[in-house]
Each structure stands twice: as structure tokens, then as C-alpha cells.
Coordinates of C-alpha atoms and ligand atoms in Angstrom, one line a residue:
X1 CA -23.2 -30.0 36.3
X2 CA -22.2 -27.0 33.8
X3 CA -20.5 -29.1 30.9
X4 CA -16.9 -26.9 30.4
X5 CA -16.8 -25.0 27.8
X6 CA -14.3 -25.8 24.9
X7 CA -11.9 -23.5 23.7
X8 CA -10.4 -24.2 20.4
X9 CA -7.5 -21.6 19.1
X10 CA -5.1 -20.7 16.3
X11 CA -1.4 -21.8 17.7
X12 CA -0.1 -19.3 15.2
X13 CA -1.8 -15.8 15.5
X14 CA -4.1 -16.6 18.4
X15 CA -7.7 -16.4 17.0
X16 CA -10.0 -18.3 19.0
X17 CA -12.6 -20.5 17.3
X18 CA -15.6 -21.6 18.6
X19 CA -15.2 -24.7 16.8
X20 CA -12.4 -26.7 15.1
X21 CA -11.5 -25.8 11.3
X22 CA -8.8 -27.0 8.7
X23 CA -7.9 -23.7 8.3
X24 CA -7.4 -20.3 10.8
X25 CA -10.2 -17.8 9.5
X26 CA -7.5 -15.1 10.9
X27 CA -4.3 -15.9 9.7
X28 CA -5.6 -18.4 6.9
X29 CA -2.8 -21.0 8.6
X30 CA -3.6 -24.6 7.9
X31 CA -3.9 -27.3 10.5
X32 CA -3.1 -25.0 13.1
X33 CA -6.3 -25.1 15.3
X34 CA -6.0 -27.5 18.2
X35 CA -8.1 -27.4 21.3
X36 CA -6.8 -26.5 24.3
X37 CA -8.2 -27.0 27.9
X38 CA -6.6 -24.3 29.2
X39 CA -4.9 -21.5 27.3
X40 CA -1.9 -20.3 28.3
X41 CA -1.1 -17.1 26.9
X42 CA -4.6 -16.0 26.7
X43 CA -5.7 -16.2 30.1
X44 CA -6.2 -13.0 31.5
X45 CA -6.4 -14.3 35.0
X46 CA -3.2 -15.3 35.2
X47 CA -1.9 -13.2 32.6
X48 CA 0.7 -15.4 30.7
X49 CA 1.5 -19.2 31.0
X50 CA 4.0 -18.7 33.6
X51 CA 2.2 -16.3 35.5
X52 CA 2.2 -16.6 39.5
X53 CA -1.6 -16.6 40.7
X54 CA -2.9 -13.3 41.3
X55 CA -2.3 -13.2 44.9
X56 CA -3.9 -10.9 47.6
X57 CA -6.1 -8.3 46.4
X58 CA -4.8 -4.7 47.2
X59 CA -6.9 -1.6 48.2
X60 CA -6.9 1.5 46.1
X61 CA -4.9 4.0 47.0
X62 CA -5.4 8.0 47.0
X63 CA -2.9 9.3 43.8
X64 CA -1.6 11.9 46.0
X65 CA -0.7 9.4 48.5
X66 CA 1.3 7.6 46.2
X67 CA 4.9 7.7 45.7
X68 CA 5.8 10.5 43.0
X69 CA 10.0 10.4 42.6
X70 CA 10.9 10.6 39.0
X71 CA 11.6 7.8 37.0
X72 CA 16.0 7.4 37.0
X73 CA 17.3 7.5 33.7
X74 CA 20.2 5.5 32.1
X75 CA 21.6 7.9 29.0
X76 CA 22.6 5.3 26.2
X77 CA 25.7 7.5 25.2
X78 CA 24.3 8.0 21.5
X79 CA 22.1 11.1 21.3
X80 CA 20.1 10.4 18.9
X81 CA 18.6 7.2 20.6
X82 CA 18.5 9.4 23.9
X83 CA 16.2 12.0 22.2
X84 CA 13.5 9.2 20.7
X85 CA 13.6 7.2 24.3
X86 CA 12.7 10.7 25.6
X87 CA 15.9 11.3 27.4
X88 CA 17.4 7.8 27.9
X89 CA 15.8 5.0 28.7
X90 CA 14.0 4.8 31.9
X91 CA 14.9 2.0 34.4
X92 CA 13.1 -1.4 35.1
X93 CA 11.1 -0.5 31.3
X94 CA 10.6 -2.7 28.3
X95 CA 11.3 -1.4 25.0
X96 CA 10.7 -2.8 21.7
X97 CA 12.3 -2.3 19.0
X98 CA 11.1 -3.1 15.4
X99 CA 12.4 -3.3 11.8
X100 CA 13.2 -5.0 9.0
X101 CA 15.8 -7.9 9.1
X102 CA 19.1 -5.9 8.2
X103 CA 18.4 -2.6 9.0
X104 CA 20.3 -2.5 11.4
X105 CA 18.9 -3.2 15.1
X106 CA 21.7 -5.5 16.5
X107 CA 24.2 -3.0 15.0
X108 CA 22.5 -0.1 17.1
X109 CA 22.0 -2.4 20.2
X110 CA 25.8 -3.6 20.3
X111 CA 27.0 -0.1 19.4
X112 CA 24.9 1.6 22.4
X113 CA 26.5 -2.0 24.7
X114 CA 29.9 -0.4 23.9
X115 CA 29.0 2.8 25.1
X116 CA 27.1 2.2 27.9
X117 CA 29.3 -0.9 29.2
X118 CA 31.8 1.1 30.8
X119 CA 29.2 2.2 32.9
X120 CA 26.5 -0.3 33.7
X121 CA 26.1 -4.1 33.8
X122 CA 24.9 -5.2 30.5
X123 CA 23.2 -8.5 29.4
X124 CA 23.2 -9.5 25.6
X125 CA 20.8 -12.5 24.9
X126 CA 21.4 -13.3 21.0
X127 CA 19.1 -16.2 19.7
X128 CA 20.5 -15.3 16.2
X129 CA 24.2 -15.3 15.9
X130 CA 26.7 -16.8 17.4
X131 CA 28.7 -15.8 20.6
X132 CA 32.0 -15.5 18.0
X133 CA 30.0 -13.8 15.9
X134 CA 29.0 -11.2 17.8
X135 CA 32.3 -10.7 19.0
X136 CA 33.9 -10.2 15.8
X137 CA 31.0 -7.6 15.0
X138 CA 31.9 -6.0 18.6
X139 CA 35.3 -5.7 17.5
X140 CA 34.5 -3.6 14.7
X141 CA 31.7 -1.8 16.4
X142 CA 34.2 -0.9 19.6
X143 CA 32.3 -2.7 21.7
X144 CA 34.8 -4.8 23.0
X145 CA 35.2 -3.7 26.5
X146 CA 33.6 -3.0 30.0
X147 CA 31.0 -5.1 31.6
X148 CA 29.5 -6.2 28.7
X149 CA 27.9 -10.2 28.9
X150 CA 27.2 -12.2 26.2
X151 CA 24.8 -15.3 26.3
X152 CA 23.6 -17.7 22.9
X153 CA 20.4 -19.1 24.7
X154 CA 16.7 -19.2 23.2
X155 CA 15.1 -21.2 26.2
X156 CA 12.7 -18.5 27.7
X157 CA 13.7 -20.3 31.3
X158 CA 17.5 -20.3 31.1
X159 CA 17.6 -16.9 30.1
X160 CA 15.1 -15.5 32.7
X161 CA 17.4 -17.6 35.4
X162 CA 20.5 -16.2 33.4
X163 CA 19.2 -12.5 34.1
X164 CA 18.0 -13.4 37.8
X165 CA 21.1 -14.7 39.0
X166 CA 23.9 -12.3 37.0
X167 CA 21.2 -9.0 37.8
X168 CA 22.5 -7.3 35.1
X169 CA 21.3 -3.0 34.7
X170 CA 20.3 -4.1 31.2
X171 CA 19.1 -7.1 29.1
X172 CA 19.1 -7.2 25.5
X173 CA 16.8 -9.7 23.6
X174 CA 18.0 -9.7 20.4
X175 CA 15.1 -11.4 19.0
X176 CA 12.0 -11.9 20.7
X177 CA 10.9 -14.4 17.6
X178 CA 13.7 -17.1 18.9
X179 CA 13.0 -17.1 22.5
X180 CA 11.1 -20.1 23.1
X181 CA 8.9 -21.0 26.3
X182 CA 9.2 -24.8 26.1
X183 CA 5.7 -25.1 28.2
X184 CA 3.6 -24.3 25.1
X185 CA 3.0 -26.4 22.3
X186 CA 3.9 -23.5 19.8
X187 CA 6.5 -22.8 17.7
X188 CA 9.0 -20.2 17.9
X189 CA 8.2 -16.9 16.5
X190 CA 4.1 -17.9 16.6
X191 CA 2.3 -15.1 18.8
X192 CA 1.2 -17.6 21.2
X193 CA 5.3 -17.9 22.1
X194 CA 6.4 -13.9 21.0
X195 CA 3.2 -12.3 23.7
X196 CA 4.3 -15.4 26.7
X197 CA 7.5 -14.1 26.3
X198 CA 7.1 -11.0 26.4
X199 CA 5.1 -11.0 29.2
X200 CA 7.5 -13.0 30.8
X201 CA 10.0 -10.2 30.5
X202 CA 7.6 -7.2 31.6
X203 CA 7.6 -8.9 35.0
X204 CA 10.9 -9.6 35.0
X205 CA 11.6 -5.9 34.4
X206 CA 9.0 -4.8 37.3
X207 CA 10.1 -6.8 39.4
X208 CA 14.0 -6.5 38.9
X209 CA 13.9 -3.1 38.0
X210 CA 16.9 -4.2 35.0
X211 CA 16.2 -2.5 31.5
X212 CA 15.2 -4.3 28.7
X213 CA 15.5 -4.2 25.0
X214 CA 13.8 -6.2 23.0
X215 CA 14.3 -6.9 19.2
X216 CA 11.2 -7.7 17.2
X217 CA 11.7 -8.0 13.5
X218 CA 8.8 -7.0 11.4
X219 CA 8.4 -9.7 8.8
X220 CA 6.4 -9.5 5.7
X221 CA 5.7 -13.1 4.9
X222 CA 3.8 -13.2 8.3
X223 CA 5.4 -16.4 9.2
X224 CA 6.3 -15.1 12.1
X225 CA 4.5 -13.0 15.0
X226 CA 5.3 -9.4 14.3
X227 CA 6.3 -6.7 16.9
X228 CA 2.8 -5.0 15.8
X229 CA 1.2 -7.9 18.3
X230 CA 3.6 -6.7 21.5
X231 CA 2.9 -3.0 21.2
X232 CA 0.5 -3.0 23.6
X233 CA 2.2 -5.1 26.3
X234 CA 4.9 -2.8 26.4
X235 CA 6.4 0.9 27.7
X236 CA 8.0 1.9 24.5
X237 CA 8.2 1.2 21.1
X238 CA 10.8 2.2 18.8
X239 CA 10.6 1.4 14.9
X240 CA 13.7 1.6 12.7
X241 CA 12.5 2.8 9.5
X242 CA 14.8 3.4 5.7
X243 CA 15.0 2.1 2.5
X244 CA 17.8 -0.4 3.6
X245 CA 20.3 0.4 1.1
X246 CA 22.9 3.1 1.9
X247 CA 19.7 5.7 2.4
X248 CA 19.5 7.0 6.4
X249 CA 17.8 5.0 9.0
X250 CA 15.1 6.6 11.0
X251 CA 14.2 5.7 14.8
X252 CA 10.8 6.9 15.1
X253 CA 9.3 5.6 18.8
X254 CA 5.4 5.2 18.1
X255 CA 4.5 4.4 21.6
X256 CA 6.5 5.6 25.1
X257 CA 5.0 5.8 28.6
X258 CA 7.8 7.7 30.0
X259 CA 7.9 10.5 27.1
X260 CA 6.6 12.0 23.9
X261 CA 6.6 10.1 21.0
X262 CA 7.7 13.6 19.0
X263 CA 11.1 12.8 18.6
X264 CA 12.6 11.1 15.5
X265 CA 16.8 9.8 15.4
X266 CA 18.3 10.0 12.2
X267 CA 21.4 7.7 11.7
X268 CA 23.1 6.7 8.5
X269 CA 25.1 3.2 8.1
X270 CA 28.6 3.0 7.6
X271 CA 32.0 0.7 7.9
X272 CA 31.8 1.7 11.3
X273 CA 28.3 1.0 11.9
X274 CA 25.7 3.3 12.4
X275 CA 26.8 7.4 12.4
X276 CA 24.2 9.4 14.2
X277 CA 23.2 12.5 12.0
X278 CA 22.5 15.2 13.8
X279 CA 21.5 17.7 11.2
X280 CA 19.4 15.9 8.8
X281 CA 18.1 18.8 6.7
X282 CA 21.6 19.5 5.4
X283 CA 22.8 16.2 5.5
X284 CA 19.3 15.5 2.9
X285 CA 19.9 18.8 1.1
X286 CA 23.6 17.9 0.8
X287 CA 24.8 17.1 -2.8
X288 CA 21.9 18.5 -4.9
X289 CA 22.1 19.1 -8.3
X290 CA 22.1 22.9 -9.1
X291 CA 19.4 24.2 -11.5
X292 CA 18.1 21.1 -12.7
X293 CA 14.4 21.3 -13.6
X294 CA 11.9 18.9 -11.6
X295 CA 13.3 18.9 -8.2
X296 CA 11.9 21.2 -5.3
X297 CA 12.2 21.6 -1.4
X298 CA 9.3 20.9 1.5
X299 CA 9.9 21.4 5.3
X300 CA 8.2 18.5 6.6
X301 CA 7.8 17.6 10.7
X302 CA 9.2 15.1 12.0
X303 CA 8.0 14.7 15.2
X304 CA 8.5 18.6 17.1
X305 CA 11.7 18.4 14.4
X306 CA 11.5 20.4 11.2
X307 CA 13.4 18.9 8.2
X308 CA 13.9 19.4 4.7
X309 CA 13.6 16.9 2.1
X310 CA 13.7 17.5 -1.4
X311 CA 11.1 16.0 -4.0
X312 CA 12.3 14.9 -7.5
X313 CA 9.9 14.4 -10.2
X314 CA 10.5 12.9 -13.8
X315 CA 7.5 13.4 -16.1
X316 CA 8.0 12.1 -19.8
X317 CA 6.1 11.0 -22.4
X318 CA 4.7 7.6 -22.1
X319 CA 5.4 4.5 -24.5
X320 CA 3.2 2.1 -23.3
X321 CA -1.1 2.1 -23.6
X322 CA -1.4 3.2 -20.2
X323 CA 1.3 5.9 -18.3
X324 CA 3.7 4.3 -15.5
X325 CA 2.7 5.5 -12.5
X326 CA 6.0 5.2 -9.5
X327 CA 6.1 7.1 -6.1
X328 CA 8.6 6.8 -4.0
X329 CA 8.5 8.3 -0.3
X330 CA 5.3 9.7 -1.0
X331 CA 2.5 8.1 -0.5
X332 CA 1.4 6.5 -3.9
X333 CA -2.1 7.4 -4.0
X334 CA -1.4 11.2 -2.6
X335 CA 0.9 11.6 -5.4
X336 CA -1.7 10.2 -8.2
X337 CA -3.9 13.0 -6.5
X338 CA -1.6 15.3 -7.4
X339 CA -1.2 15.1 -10.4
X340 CA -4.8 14.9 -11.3
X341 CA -5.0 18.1 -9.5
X342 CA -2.4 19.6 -10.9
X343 CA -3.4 18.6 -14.6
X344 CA -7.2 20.1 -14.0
X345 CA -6.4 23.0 -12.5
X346 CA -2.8 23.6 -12.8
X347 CA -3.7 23.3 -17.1
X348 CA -0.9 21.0 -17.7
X349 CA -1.0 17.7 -19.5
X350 CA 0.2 15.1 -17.7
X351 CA -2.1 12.0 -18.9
X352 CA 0.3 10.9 -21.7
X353 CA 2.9 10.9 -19.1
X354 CA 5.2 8.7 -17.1
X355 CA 5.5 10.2 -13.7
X356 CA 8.2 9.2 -11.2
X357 CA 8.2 10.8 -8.0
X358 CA 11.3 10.3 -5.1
X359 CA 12.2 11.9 -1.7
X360 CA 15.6 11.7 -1.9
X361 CA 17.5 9.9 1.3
X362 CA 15.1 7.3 1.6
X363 CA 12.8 9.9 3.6
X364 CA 9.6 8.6 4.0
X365 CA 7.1 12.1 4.0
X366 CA 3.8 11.7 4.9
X367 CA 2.6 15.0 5.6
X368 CA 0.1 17.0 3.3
X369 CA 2.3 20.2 3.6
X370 CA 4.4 18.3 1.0
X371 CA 2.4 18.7 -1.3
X372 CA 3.0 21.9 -2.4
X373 CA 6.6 21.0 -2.7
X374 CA 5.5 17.6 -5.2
X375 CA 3.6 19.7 -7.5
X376 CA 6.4 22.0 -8.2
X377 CA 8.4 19.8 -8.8
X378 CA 5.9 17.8 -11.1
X379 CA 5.6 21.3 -13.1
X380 CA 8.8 21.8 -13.2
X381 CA 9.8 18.3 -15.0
X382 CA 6.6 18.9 -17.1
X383 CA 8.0 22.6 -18.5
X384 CA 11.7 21.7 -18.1
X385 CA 11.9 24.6 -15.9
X386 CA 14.1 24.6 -12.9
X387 CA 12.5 25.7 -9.5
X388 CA 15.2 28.2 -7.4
X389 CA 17.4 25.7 -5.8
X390 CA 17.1 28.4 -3.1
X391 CA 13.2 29.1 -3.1
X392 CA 11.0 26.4 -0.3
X393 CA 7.7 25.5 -0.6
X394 CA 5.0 24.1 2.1
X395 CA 1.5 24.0 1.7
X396 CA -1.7 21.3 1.6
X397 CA -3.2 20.9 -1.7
X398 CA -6.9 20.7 -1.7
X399 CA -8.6 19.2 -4.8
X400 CA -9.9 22.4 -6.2
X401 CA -6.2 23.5 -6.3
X402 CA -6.4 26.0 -3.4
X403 CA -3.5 26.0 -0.5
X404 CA -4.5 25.6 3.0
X405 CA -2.7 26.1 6.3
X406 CA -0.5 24.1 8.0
X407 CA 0.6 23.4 11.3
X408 CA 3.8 24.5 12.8
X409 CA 4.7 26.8 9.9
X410 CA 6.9 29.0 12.4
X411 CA 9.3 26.4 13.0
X412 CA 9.4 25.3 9.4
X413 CA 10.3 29.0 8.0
X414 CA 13.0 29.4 10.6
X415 CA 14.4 25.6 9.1
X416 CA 14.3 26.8 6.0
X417 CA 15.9 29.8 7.0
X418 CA 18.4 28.6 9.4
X419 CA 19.7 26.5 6.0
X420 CA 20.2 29.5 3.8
X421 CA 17.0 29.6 1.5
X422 CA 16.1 33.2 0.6
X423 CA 12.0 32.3 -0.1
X424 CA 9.7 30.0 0.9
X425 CA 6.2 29.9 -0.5
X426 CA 3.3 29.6 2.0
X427 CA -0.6 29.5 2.1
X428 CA -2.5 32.6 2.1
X429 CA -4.1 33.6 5.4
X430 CA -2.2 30.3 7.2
X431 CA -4.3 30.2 10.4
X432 CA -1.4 30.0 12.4
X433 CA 0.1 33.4 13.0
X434 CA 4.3 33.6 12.7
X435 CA 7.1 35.6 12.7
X436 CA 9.4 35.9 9.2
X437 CA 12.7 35.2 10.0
X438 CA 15.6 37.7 9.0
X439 CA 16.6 36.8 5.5
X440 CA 13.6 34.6 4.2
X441 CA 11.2 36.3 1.5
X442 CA 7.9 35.1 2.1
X443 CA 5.4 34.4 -0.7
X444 CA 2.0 34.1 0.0
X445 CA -0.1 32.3 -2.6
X446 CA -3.8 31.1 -2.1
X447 CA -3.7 28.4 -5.0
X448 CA -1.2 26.3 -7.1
X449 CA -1.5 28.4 -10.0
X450 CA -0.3 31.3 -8.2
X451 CA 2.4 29.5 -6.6
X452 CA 3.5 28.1 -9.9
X453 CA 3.1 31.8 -12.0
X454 CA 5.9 32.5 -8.6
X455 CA 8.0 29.6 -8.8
X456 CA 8.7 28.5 -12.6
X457 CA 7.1 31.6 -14.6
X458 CA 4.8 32.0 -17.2
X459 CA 4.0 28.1 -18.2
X460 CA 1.9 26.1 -20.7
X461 CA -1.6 26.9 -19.9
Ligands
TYD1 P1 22.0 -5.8 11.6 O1 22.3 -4.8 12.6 O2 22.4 -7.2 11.9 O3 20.5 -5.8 11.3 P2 19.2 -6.4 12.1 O4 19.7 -6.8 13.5 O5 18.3 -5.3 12.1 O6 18.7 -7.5 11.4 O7 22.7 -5.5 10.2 C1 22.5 -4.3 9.5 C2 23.1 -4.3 8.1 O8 24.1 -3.2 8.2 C3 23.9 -5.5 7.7 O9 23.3 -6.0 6.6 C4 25.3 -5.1 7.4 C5 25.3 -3.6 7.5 N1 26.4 -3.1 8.3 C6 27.2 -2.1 7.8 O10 27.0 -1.6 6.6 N2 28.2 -1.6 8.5 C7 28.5 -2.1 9.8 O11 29.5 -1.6 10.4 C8 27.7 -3.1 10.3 C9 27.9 -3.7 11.7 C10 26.6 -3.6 9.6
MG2 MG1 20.0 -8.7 14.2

């Protein structure tokens, strides 16, 4: 008789070994490799450790034969959530939503409760605070009212029988790292527990058709199972991104079945809670400081949404062996390609140099058509001359100092137009043909000396 095979695997991230170890080659957990005859959340099969069995095997049917009524929407009442979900959130789906503790997901969640209780049946499952606690938050949120539900439960059982028997339109899971399925020998938060449970509620969802919201906080420690492990199990993720402080909070969804994943929703946190922001570029633009050298504007995308940002730059000499080196919103090694590029072919010095870069807001750009933007204002710290507070710039830098084309440059000229800039300083030849809007000069410029000579005069060769 086949002897059965063994199965030894990590009870924190999930590895499987084929032998036991002191210590998870994955997750580098000790003591957390125990053997298991059969593995609960692994199991395909049965796809989860409270999975019914398979059941009857269905026939494969024709896709014009299937049924093809779209999916029914519930609008969350904040617009800004409505745009990222794709148009609201689409019923009898999962979504996810990841973040940083304290950025502000339960604030979002209780605020978007209060709006949409007055309309629908909602559920809110909080493994983290307390019933009272949540009601004094309500209070101030104006959440009080309507059919809003509030259960303190982490036992994955009482809350899928809580759910079953109230049937509410939606279920909030505020987070997914204290639910607990007491069937597995795992703790809470390990990704044996966070993918059971989850699983747990996709079926729940399909089968119920009720909404459901799920909190995942995105933990840097690792000791607990990231949202990063559900993506894949479910129909939408959302990621609330920001600095934390009093900077705006971005919801950027990187993953949604029912929609594009183009849309970005700006909010900024307040006494109230969180404000939505529709108009980010002026709301970023707003309260800059007029002709002060080492400070220039970029239309970045966001998604299908053009904003402006503005990149700050601080470039003095250094008093240590080797310069400090700081970027902030921009990716760090993009910016230390910058300046080399800008100090070999741009002719300025910048080795002896501290160089701090920010986008201001807490923005985090990550598009090469910034770059034009950075080195300006890099040059214009470096020759302490100020950029036109009313002059744009968008272009890729390439490492020989030429500008190349970017994408979407239409949209991004009638941004930077729509917000009162008089010039905006483009690529040569951009591939892409567009239209000038009324009102914007356009430069053209095929390298960064050019656009330089344009934007803070004769310089410091
Ligand atoms: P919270 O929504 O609990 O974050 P998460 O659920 O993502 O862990 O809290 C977000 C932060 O926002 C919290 O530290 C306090 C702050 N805050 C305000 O500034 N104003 C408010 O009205 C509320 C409710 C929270
Ligand atoms: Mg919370």
C-alpha cells in the first residue's frame, strides 16, 4: 500500500516543507512548522477548511447562453469611493481594503455606514474596538442613524451565523487579522487563519449576494498576514495610501473585476473625518510660495486623472564626507538618477551637495514624466533661480539628458491649463499628437539643457 505522503507546513505564512525544520525558510519564523495530515486552508479540493465537498459536477455551458444582466450597484454616497469602486460597489462582491494602521480605513468605512444606512441594511463586524467605542466615533462621524448594526465578535462562526440570520445588504469586517476560525490550530492574523477567512466570506458573499468589506492592515513587522496574501482571492482591492500625518489620503483600487482600476479618490482627514477632495490639483497647488527658487510643477496621471503636484528641491553645500542624499515622494533611486544626469549633462555641480527632494501633499509620483519637473527644480535650488510659478513642465529624462514622450500629454496640457498656467514645457516631437489649449504657451525642448536655458535662464555652465 502507497505509504501517505507527509505534509509539513509553516502555520505562519503557509510554506510547505517537505521536511520538518526549526525554522520557516519562507518567513524565517521559528518553531512554526508542524505537520499536518490534512491541510486545511491549502487544499484546493475543498478550497478552505470549512469548505462543503465539491458536489455534482456541472456541464459547460455556451457564454452566449449564459445569463448577461448587469451587475446592480449600491452607490456608497461618497464620490470619491464611488469613482475607485468603478461606480459603487457591486452587489454580492468582496472588497479589500488595505492600509496602514491609522490611516484611516474604519473612519472611511463608518463614515460611508452613515451614509448608506438610511438606505440599506448594514452589518459592522469590529474585532478591534469596542461596541462603545465605535459609537462614540459614529457620533462624531454622523453615523448615528438608520439601519446600521453593530457586532464585537472575532469567532469566524458567530459572525458568519450573525450575517446568515440578520441578512444584512452589507457586512463590514473591520479587520480580517482578528477573525479567527477556531478549527485551525493558527493564530490570529497568521495566513493560514487571514486566506480561511477569507474564503469563508467569498462564499458567503456568492451565495448571499450581501456586500462585503473587508479591512486588511498592511503591517510592516510582518507579524501578521498582510492583505498582499488575499489579493488574489478577491473582486476588488482598494489601498489607502498617504504620509499619515495631516498630508491627503489616496484610495487607489489595484485590482477590481467589476471595473477599471484607473480611478484614484483623494480625501483629506479632518475633525470631521475624512473630506473628499474633489479637485486635487488645486487643492496640491494651493498655498505655494510665490517666486521662491527650487520648486517646479509636473502633471502626473493618476489613473485616467491628470494632477498637478509640485516638486521642491533644497540643494546646499554639504558638511559631512559624503553628501545627504533624501527623496521624498519620488522614488529615491530615480531622483539620485537625476541628479547625476543633471550634473553630467545639465554642467552643474551637485557632488558637494545635500539634495532634498519632496512632493508636497504627501503625493507619492511615480511616473517618469516627473522628471522633467525634479530637475528644474534641482537647477533651480542649485542657481537660486526661481522657476515661473506659472510655467509646467512634463517630460521623461533619458540618461544622455534628452526628453522623450509621454503618454496622455493632451489631458495633462488641458490640467495645466484648466488651472491657469500660461506654459508648459514638453518633449520635442512627443509621439502622441495633441491639441494646445487656449491660453497655454507651449515649449518644445528636445533636452534638459534647452528646457533649462527656457525655464531659469542663462545658468552656471
Ligand atoms: P482609523 O480610521 O481608526 O484608522 P484605521 O482603521 O485605518 O487603523 O483612524 C485614522 C486616524 O485619523 C486616527 O489616528 C485619528 C484620525 N482621525 C481624525 O483626525 N479625525 C477624525 O474625525 C477621525 C474619526 C479620525
Ligand atoms: Mg481601524
Amino acid at each position: 500500500m502507497a505509504k501517505p505522503k507527509q505534509v509539513f507546513y509553516c502555520v505562519e505564512c503557509g510554506n510547505e516543507t517537505i521536511k520538518w525544520q526549526g525554522r520557516c525558510p519562507a518567513c524565517g519564523a521559528w518553531n512554526s512548522i508542524v505537520e499536518h495530515a490534512e491541510r486545511p486552508a491549502r487544499d484546493s479540493k475543498s478550497g478552505g477548511g470549512s469548505a462543503p465537498p465539491g458536489g455534482a459536477p456541472k456541464a459547460p455551458v455556451r457564454i452566449s447562453e449564459l445569463d448577461g444582466e448587469d451587475e446592480r450597484r449600491i452607490s456608497t454616497g461618497i464620490g470619491e469611493l464611488d469613482r475607485v469602486l468603478g461606480g459603487g460597489a457591486v452587489e454580492g462582491s468582496l472588497i479589500l481594503i488595505g492600509g496602514a494602521p491609522g490611516i484611516g480605513k474604519s473612519t472611511l468605512l463608518l463614515q460611508f455606514c452613515g451614509r448608506l444606512s438610511k438606505r440599506k441594511k448594514i452589518l459592522y463586524v469590529s474585532g478591534e474596538e469596542s461596541a462603545r467605542q465605535l459609537k462614540l466615533r459614529a457620533r462624531r462621524l454622523g453615523a448615528e442613524d438608520g439601519e446600521l448594526y453593530i457586532l464585537g465578535e472575532t469567532s469566524l462562526g458567530n459572525i458568519l451565523s450573525a450575517a446568515e440570520e440578520s441578512r444584512p445588504d452589507v457586512l463590514i469586517i473591520d479587520s480580517i487579522q482578528t477573525v479567527c476560525n477556531e478549527g485551525l490550530d493558527a493564530s490570529p492574523g497568521s495566513v493560514v487563519q487571514v486566506k480561511d477567512c477569507t474564503l469563508a466570506f467569498m462564499r458567503l458573499a456568492k451565495d448571499t449576494g450581501i456586500t462585503i468589506f473587508i479591512v486588511g492592515h498592511i503591517n510592516k513587522e510582518g507579524a501578521i498576514a498582510g492583505p498582499k496574501v488575499l489579493e488574489h482571492m478577491v473582486d476588488c482591492v482598494l489601498y489607502f495610501e498617504g504620509d499619515g500625518g495631516g498630508g491627503y489620503r489616496i484610495v487607489r483600487a489595484a485590482k477590481n473585476r467589476f471595473g477599471s482600476t484607473n480611478e484614484i479618490g483623494v480625501f483629506e482627514m479632518g475633525g470631521g473625518g475624512l473630506k473628499e477632495v474633489p479637485n486635487p490639483s488645486e487643492a496640491l497647488l494651493s498655498g505655494r510660495p510665490a517666486g521662491a527658487a527650487g520648486s517646479c510643477i509636473c502633471c502626473v496621471m493618476e489613473g485616467a486623472r491628470p494632477i498637478l503636484a509640485e516638486i521642491q528641491a533644497l540643494i546646499a553645500p554639504t558638511s559631512f564626507n559624503v553628501p545627504r542624499r533624501n527623496s521624498n515622494g519620488l522614488d529615491y533611486n530615480r531622483a539620485m538618477l537625476l541628479l547625476a544626469v543633471l550634473e553630467k549633462r545639465g554642467g552643474l555641480k551637485l557632488s558637494a551637495s545635500d539634495a532634498y527632494i519632496n512632493v508636497v501633499g504627501g503625493l507619492q509620483v511615480d511616473e517618469p514624466a516627473a522628471d522633467l519637473a525634479a530637475i528644474l527644480a534641482i537647477a533651480s535650488s542649485v542657481t537660486d533661480r526661481p522657476v515661473d510659478a506659472r510655467l509646467a513642465a512634463i517630460g521623461e529624462v533619458g540618461l544622455t539628458g534628452e526628453l522623450r514622450s509621454v503618454t496622455s500629454l493632451e489631458q495633462r496640457l488641458a490640467e495645466a491649463a484648466r488651472l491657469g498656467f500660461s506654459a508648459c514645457i514638453i518633449p520635442r516631437g512627443n509621439r502622441n499628437k495633441y491639441a494646445a489649449p487656449q491660453g497655454l504657451k507651449i515649449i518644445e525642448a528636445s533636452n534638459i539643457s534647452e528646457a533649462l536655458s527656457y525655464s531659469i535662464g542663462a545658468y552656471r555652465k
